[in-house]
Amino acid sequence: MTKSRKLTPVYLWLLAYFRPYLRLLVLLILCGLTISLIQLAIPKGIQYFIDEIIPGRHYSLFWKLIAAMAIAVLLMFGAMAAQNLLRRVIQEKASRDVQFDIFRHLRKLGFPYFEKRPIGESLSFMNTEVASLHNFYRWLVPGMIEMTLFVLLSLLLMLSISVQLALVIPPCLILYYCVGPTIERKAALLSRSTAEHRVQFNQKAYESVASLTELRAHHAEAWDSERLQDKQHSFLQVWVRALWFAYWRGTVRRLSNFSGAIAIIAYGIFLVQNDLLSTGGMAAFLMLYFQTMHQLTVVITLITEQKIMLAQAEKIYDFIQTEPDVKEAVECVELPHISGEISLSNVGFHYPDGTKVLRNFNLAIHPGQRVALVGASGNGKSTLLKLMVRFYDPQQGEILLDGIPLRQLSFAQIRDSIGYVFQETYLFGASVRDNILFGNPEASEQEMIDAAKAAYAHDFIMALPGGYDTELGERGVKLSGGQKQRISIARLLIKNPAIVLLDEATSALDNTSEQEVQSALDRLLAGRTTIAVAHRLSTVQDYDAIVVIRDGEVAEIGTHAELMGRQGEYFQLASGAGLRKSEVVI
């Protein structure tokens, strides 16, 4: 398949974003047509002035012509203003639609996609790549339509003035086409490269400022400055080359245009001398020639820019076509009530790189039961939680919620019924109120306060400068780890899920904060099905069941007392390293 045929679906996909704005696009083209007709009428008016008004001394017609041209120019400026506004509106709306589609697709993609790619790549689709489409929606398509119409009308007008003189134009185009497109392509590529290098330099500059404390602590300012200078040097090299080719692009255009103009003047004088062309006709033809050649060379530039832009847009297109790893059923089963029963039957799971995590894993969790998952790192404890909330699907076996396979339930019902407390809580850069109500936006003020009190968060919230209206900053930077977790717990209390998943929720906290959060968790977990990845055995000794996982399989299961009595793997974990059993970290 040729490159152009490969890019055809990309082009059609981009054009589809014009569909909601066809009326605006038609208005834009009409504005362009109006401008073109006026621009073409002015040379004809000058021809009439030279050939008719001056020889016949029709001065009354002269003032009428001036008045008509003045009105036409005013109309043209009005159309230009409308044209510029419409271009901006179409650009912003179509680009916004692309951004929203990217964002919606990002949300559909499974976690394997994000684990294989850096966050910066996803953000690049939202910003850098979409920014490259601005010109497509503002200039490339509307501009090509408008300018092509102008060129066709202008050529017809020039042919009507003098067919012989019009024959001079093709050699001028051939002269430009021999060199012009190559330089246009190189200039456009270097322009894109300059933008990319500028982004890289800005990213490095941001990193240098953000890491200032670390750099000073290691006395590494010189090392960092050298890296920054390397980025700046690379940018300047590309920038100078881009300027050089931009200069030659303009030079080739002017050389082609002026060569044609000289030929037209020379041949035009010959035609005028032999009464084959009027003086006014020659003046009008020369004006039309300069306008047409300018528009033609711009069209060639736009075609070149469009090809390069399509190559960039292909990345977005391929991304949009990426199928999610985890898909929602077309027709979902809707459970009237979720009691919280979870069953895992012969579950097997491996990551995209082939690393096996779970093998024939079987576990039955009853409604309201509290189950702890313990074992060495890398044995699949956190993976199990992610499977239960359908961040991933197992390659083998089945997970059932209240007797129904998770694959048959809607994402909304699964995730509305499950509360997930992560090791590292994410708080939004908004107020305390907004962060708690994130769990249930429909909750009342009193319900929010009750949830905060139950999570032992109300007192420290009221001590903040703005209470519940205090802005927390990016990722809740103004709060301690324990305070963040208690707001997270308040968020889940107000959500009121049937099932709670705890992924080492207190592992990153100091002893004081852990005790405060543990007290809040005790209230949260009351009466709910709970599956916890344990960090300290002391936090799960009173759980209904403790599951010891080894090599992705259930090694032992029972209560704390039962497992200690068996003196098996759990006993070894609890007794290891000579620590007291209540303080063993696993």
mmCIF file with all atom_site columns, C-alpha atoms in Angstrom, residues 162 270-278:
data_model
loop_
_atom_site.group_PDB
_atom_site.id
_atom_site.type_symbol
_atom_site.label_atom_id
_atom_site.label_alt_id
_atom_site.label_comp_id
_atom_site.label_asym_id
_atom_site.label_entity_id
_atom_site.label_seq_id
_atom_site.pdbx_PDB_ins_code
_atom_site.Cartn_x
_atom_site.Cartn_y
_atom_site.Cartn_z
_atom_site.occupancy
_atom_site.B_iso_or_equiv
_atom_site.pdbx_formal_charge
_atom_site.auth_seq_id
_atom_site.auth_comp_id
_atom_site.auth_asym_id
_atom_site.auth_atom_id
_atom_site.pdbx_PDB_model_num
ATOM 1  C CA . SER A 1 162 ? -5.718 37.563 -23.691 1.00 0.00 ? 162 SER A CA 1
ATOM 2  C CA . PHE A 1 270 ? 4.529  43.502 -28.260 1.00 0.00 ? 270 PHE A CA 1
ATOM 3  C CA . LEU A 1 271 ? 0.805  42.686 -28.254 1.00 0.00 ? 271 LEU A CA 1
ATOM 4  C CA . VAL A 1 272 ? -0.154 46.291 -27.385 1.00 0.00 ? 272 VAL A CA 1
ATOM 5  C CA . GLN A 1 273 ? 2.079  47.673 -30.147 1.00 0.00 ? 273 GLN A CA 1
ATOM 6  C CA . ASN A 1 274 ? 0.409  45.358 -32.657 1.00 0.00 ? 274 ASN A CA 1
ATOM 7  C CA . ASP A 1 275 ? -3.115 46.261 -31.417 1.00 0.00 ? 275 ASP A CA 1
ATOM 8  C CA . LEU A 1 276 ? -3.670 42.705 -30.183 1.00 0.00 ? 276 LEU A CA 1
ATOM 9  C CA . LEU A 1 277 ? -4.166 43.880 -26.575 1.00 0.00 ? 277 LEU A CA 1
ATOM 10 C CA . SER A 1 278 ? -5.279 47.133 -24.978 1.00 0.00 ? 278 SER A CA 1
#
